[in-house]
Coordinates of C-alpha atoms and ligand atoms in Angstrom, one line a residue:
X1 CA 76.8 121.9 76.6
X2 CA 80.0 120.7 77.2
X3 CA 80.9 123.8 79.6
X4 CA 77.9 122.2 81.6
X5 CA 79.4 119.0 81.7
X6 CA 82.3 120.4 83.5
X7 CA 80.9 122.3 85.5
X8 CA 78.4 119.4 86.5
X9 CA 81.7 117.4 86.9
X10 CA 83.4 120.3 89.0
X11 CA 80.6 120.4 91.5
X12 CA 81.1 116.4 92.2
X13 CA 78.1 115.1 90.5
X14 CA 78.4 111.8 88.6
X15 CA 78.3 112.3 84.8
X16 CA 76.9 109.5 82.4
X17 CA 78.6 107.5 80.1
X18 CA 77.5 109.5 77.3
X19 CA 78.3 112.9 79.0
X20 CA 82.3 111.4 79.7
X21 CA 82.4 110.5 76.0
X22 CA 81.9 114.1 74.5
X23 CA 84.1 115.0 77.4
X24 CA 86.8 112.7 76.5
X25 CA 86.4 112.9 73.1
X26 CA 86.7 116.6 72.6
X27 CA 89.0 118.5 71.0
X28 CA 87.3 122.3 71.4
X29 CA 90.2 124.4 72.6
X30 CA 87.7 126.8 75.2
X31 CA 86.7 123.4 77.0
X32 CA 89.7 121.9 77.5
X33 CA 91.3 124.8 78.7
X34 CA 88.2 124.7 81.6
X35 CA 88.5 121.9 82.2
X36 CA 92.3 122.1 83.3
X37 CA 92.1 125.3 84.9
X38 CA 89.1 123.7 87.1
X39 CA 91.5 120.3 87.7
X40 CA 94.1 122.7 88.5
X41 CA 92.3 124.5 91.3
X42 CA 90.2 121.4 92.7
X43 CA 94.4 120.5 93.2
X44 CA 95.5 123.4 94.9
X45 CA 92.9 123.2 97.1
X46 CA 93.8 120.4 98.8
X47 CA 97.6 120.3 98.3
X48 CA 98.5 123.9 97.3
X49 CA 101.2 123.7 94.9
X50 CA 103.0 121.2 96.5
X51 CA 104.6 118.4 94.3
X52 CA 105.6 115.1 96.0
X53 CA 108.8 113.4 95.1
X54 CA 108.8 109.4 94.7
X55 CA 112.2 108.0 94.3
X56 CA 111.8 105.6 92.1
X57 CA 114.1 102.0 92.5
X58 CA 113.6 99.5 90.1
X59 CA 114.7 96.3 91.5
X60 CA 114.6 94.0 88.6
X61 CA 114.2 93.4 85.2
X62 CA 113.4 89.8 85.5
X63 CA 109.8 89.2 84.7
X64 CA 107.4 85.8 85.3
X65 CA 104.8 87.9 82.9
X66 CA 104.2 88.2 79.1
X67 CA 102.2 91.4 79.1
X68 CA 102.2 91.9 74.9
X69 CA 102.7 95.8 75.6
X70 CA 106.1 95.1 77.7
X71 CA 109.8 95.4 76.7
X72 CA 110.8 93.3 80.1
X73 CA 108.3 90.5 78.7
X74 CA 109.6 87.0 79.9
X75 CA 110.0 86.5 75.8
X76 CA 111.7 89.0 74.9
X77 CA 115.0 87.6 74.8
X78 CA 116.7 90.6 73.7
X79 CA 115.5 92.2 77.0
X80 CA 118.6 92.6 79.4
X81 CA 117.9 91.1 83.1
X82 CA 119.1 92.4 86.2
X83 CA 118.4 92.6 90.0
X84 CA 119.9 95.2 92.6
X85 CA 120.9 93.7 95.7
X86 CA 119.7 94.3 99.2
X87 CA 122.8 96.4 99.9
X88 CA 122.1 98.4 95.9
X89 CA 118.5 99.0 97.0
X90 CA 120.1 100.5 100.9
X91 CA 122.5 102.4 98.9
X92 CA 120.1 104.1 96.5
X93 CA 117.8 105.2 99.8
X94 CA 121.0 106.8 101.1
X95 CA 121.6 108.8 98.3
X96 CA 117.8 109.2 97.6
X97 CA 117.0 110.0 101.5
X98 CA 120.2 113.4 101.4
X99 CA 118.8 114.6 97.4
X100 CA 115.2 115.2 100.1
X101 CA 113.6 112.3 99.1
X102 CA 110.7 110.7 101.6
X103 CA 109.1 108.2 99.6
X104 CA 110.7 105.2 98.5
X105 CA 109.1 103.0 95.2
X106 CA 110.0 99.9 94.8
X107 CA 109.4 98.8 91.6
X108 CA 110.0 95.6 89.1
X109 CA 108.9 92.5 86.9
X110 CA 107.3 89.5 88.7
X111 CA 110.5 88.1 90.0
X112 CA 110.4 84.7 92.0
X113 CA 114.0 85.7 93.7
X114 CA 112.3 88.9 95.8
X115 CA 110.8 86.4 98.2
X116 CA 108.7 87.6 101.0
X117 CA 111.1 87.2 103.5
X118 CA 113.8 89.2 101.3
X119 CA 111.6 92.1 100.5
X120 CA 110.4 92.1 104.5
X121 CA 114.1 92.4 105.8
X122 CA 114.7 95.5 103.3
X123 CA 111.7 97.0 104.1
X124 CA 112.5 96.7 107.9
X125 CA 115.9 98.2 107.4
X126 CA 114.4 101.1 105.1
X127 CA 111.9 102.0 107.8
X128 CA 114.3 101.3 110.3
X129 CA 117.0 103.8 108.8
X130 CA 114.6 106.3 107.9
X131 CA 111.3 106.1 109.7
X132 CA 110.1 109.8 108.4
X133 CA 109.7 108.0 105.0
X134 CA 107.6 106.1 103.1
X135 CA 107.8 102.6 101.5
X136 CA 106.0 101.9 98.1
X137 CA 105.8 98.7 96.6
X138 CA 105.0 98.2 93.4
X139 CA 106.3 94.0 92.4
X140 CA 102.6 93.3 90.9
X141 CA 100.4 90.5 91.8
X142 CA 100.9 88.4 95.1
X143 CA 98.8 86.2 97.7
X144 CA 97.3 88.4 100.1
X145 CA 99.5 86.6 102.7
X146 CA 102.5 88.1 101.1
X147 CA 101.0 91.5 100.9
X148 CA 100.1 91.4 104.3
X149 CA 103.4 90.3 105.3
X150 CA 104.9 93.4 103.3
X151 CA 102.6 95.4 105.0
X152 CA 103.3 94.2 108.5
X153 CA 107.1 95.0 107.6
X154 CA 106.5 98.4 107.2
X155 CA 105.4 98.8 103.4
X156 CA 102.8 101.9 103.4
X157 CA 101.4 101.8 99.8
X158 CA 101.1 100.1 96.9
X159 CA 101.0 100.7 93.1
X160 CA 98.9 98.0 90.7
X161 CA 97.7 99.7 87.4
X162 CA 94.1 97.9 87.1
X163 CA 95.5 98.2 83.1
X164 CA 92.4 97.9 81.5
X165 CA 89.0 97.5 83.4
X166 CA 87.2 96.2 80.5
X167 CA 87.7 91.8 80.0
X168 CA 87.9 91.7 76.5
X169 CA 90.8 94.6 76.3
X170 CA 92.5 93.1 79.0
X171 CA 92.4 89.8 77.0
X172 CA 94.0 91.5 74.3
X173 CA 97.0 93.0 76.3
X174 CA 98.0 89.9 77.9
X175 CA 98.7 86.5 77.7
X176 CA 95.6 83.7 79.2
X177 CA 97.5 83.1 82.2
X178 CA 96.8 86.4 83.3
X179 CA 93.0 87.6 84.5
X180 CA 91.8 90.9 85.1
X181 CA 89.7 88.9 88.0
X182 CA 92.7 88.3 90.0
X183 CA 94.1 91.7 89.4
X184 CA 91.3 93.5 90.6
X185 CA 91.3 91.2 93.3
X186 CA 94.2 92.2 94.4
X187 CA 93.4 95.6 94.5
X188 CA 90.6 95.1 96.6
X189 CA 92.9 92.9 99.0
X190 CA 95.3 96.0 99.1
X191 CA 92.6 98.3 99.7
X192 CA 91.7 96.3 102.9
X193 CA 95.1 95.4 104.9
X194 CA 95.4 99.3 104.6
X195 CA 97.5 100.5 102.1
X196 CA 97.2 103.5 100.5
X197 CA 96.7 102.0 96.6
X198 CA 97.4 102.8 93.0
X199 CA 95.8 101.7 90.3
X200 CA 95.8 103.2 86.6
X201 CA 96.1 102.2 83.2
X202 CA 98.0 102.9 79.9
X203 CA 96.2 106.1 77.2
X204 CA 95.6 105.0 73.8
X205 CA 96.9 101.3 74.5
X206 CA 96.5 99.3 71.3
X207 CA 92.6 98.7 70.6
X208 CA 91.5 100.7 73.5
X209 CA 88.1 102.3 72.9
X210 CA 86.2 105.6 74.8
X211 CA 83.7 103.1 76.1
X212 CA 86.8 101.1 77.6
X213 CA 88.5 104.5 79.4
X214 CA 85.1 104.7 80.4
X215 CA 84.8 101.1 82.3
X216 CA 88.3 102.2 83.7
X217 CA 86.7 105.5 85.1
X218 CA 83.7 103.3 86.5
X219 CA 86.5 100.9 88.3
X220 CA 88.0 104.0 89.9
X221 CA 85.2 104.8 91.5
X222 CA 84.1 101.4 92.5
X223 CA 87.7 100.9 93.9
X224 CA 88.6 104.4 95.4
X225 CA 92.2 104.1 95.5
X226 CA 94.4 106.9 96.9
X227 CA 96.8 107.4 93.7
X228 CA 95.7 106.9 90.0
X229 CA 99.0 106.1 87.7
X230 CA 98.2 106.9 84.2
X231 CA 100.3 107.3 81.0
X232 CA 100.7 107.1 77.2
X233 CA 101.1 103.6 75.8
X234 CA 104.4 104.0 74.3
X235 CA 105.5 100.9 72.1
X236 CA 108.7 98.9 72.4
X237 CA 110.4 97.6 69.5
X238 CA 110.8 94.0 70.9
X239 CA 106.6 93.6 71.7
X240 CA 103.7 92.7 69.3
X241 CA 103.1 95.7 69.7
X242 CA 106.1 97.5 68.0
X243 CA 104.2 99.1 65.0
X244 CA 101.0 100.0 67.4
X245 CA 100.4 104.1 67.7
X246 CA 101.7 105.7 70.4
X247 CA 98.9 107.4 73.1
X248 CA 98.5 111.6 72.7
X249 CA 99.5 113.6 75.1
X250 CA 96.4 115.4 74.4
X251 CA 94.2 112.7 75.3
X252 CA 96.2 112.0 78.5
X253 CA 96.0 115.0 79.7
X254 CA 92.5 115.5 79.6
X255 CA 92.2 112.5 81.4
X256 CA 94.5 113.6 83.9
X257 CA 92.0 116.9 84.5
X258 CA 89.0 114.6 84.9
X259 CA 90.3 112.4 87.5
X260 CA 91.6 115.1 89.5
X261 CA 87.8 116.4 89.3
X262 CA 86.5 112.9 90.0
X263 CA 88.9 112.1 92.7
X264 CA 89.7 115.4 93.9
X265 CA 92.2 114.2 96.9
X266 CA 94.1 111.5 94.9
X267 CA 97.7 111.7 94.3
X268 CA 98.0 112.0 90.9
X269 CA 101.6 111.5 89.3
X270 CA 102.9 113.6 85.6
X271 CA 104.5 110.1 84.3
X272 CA 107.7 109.4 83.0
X273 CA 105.8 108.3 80.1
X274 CA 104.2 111.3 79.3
X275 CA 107.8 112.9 80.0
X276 CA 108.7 110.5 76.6
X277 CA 106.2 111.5 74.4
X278 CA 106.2 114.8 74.8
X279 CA 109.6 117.0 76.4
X280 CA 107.1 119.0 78.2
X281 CA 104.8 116.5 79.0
X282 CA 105.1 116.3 82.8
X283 CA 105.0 120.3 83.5
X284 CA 101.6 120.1 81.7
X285 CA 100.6 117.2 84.1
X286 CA 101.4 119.1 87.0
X287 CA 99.1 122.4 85.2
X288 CA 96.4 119.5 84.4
X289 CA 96.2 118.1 87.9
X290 CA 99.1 116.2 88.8
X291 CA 100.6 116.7 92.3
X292 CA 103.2 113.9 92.1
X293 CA 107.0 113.5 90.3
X294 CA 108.6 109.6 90.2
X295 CA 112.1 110.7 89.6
X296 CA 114.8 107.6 89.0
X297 CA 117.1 106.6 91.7
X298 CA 118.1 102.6 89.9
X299 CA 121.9 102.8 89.3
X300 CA 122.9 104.4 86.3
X301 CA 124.6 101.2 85.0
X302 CA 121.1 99.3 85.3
X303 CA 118.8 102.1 83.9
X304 CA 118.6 101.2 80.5
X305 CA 117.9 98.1 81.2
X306 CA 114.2 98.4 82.9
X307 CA 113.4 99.2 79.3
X308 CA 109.6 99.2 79.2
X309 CA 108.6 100.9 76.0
X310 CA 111.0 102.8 73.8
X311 CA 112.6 106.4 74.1
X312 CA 112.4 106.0 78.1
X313 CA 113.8 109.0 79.4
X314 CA 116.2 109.9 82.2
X315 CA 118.2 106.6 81.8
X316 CA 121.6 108.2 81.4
X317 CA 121.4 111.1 84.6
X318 CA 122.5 110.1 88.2
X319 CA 120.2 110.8 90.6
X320 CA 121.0 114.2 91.7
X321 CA 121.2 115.7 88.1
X322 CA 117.0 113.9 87.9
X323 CA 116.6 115.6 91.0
X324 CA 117.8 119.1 89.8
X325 CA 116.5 118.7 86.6
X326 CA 112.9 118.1 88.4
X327 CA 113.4 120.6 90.4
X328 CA 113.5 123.2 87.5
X329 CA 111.2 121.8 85.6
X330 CA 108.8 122.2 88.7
X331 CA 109.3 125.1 89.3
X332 CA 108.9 126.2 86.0
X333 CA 105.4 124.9 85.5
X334 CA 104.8 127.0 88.9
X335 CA 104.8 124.7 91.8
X336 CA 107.3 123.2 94.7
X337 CA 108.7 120.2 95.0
X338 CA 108.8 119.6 98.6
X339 CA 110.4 116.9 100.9
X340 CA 107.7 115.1 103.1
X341 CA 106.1 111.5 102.5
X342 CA 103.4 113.1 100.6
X343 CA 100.2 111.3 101.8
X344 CA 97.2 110.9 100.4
X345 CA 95.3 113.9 102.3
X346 CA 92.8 111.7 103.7
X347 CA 95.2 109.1 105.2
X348 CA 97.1 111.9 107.2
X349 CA 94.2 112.7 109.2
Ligands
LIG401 N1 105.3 94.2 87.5 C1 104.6 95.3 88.2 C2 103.1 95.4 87.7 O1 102.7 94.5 86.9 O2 102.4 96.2 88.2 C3 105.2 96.6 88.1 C4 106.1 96.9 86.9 S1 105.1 97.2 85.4 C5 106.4 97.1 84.2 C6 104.8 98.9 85.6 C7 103.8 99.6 84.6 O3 104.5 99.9 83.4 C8 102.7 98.7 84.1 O4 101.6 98.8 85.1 C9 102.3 99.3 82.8 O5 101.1 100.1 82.8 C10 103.5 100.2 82.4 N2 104.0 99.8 81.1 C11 104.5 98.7 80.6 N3 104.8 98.7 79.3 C12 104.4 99.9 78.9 C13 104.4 100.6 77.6 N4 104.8 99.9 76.5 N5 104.0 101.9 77.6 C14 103.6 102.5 78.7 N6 103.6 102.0 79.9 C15 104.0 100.7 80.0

């Protein structure tokens, strides 16, 4: 039975809501082993064993938001702020561009200070400096006239977890001010001035249900983005959600298998998160699926504080020891890290 749900799932058919819940809910040993071995091959097919580097800069710790499962929550006054500077973000791109990096993340809180006209002028200079690599944003919800002016400045992509497709579980993750209409808007906004787009959400959030991953797997498809980012809620001590279960690594994985099978050409990263809750938890991404690292590249003074759930790891490591680190841990799991932008495999051609 459920060998036949894979395999209907293998040869791209569209399974039912009740066929993903016995496959998400499983825990026979035989199946889940299929099922990764299958999400494994669908990966190599298209990108062989390469693994994509993202160099990951987190601009700021300031944040307009009050997501409850956040540690850089605008109330969490313990949080500790920061913002690199235009020259900080140049410098980490230097150092980022000669470890072999080709892809650039910029990522932070909702932060009124990175106004359009700031983030265009670093985005110039990055593409400008380096124009064999590419720009991610990932600075959450904007007009689509600011999107389109970061796109016009050079920006290729764009990274939004959807968080939870499902209204009544995005209601409980975050505060009223926020909508899940206007998030998904702006997905579909990024989708059309040409980006390639990322959306994902957090495993085993706090009172996240199968039939909720399910409306996130039914979002996917509606959305088609080019990179799914998904990881284990992890809870920080200064949230409402300090005492909430952390997500398996189980579970996360065998999510990561089906949506390499459901979106066979998406880029697909092994998390940082899943790095935290397990020490081997992004080598079994990679044999689940996952064809994409997001090592740091923030300045070690800052790391610590872009705390977003507890336990983070790499926050004491400069860049180069992440990047050798990586490196063996790639290799390890049996794949290469390789030094190229990394495009989705449809947006090269
Ligand atoms: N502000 C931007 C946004 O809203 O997309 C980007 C930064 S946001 C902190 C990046 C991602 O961190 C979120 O999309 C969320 O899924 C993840 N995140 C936040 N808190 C987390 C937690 N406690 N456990 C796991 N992931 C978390």
């Amino acid at each position: 039975m459920l060998k036949d749900i894979i395999l209907k799932l293998y040869n791209n058919n569209d399974l039912s809501d009740d066929e993903l819940k016995l496959l998400i809910e499983t825990d026979d040993l035989q199946a889940g082993e299929l099922l990764r071995s299958l999400a494994d091959e669908v990966r190599q097919k298209y990108y062989g064993k390469d693994v994509y580097l993202r160099g990951l800069i987190e601009i700021s710790s300031f944040c307009k938001n009050d997501c409850l499962y956040c540690g850089i929550r605008r109330s969490n006054n313990n949080a500790q702020r920061y913002r690199l500077s235009h020259e900080q973000i140049m410098s980490c791109c230097e150092n980022g561009y000669q470890l072999g990096f080709r892809t650039f993340v910029m990522q932070g809180g909702e932060d009124s200070f990175f106004t359009d006209d700031y983030l265009c002028a670093i985005i110039e200079e990055i593409k400008s400096k380096f124009p064999d690599c590419a720009v991610t944003l990932s600075l959450g919800e904007r007009s689509e006239e600011s999107y389109r002016r970061l796109k016009n400045a050079g920006a290729d992509r764009y990274l939004l977890r959807h968080e939870a497709a499902d209204n009544a579980l995005y209601e409980k993750l975050h505060p009223s001010e926020l909508s899940l209409e206007n998030r998904k808007n702006c997905l579909f906004t990024l989708k059309k001035l040409g980006y390639q787009t990322g959306a994902g959400f957090m495993v085993g959030a706090p009172f996240q249900t199968t039939e909720n991953i399910i409306s996130d797997l039914r979002f996917l498809q509606k959305l088609q983005p080019e990179m799914i980012g998904i990881g284990p809620f992890v809870p920080h001590h200064d949230t409402p959600f300090h005492s909430e279960k952390q997500g398996s690594t189980q579970l996360t994985l065998r999510l990561l298998s089906i949506l390499r099978l459901m979106f066979p050409k998406v880029l697909l990263p092994a998390t940082t998160a899943l790095g935290t809750v397990d020490p081997l938890g992004r080598e079994k991404g990679l044999a689940a699926g996952c064809n994409v690292v997001m090592p740091n590249l923030s300045p070690v003074a800052v790391r610590k504080k872009y705390e977003l759930y507890d336990n983070k790891i790499c926050t004491g490591e400069e860049a180069a020891e992440c990047r050798g680190c990586l490196e063996r841990r790639v290799s390890s799991a049996g794949y290469n890290i390789v030094s190229k932008r990394g495009d989705n495999v449809d947006f090269n051609n």
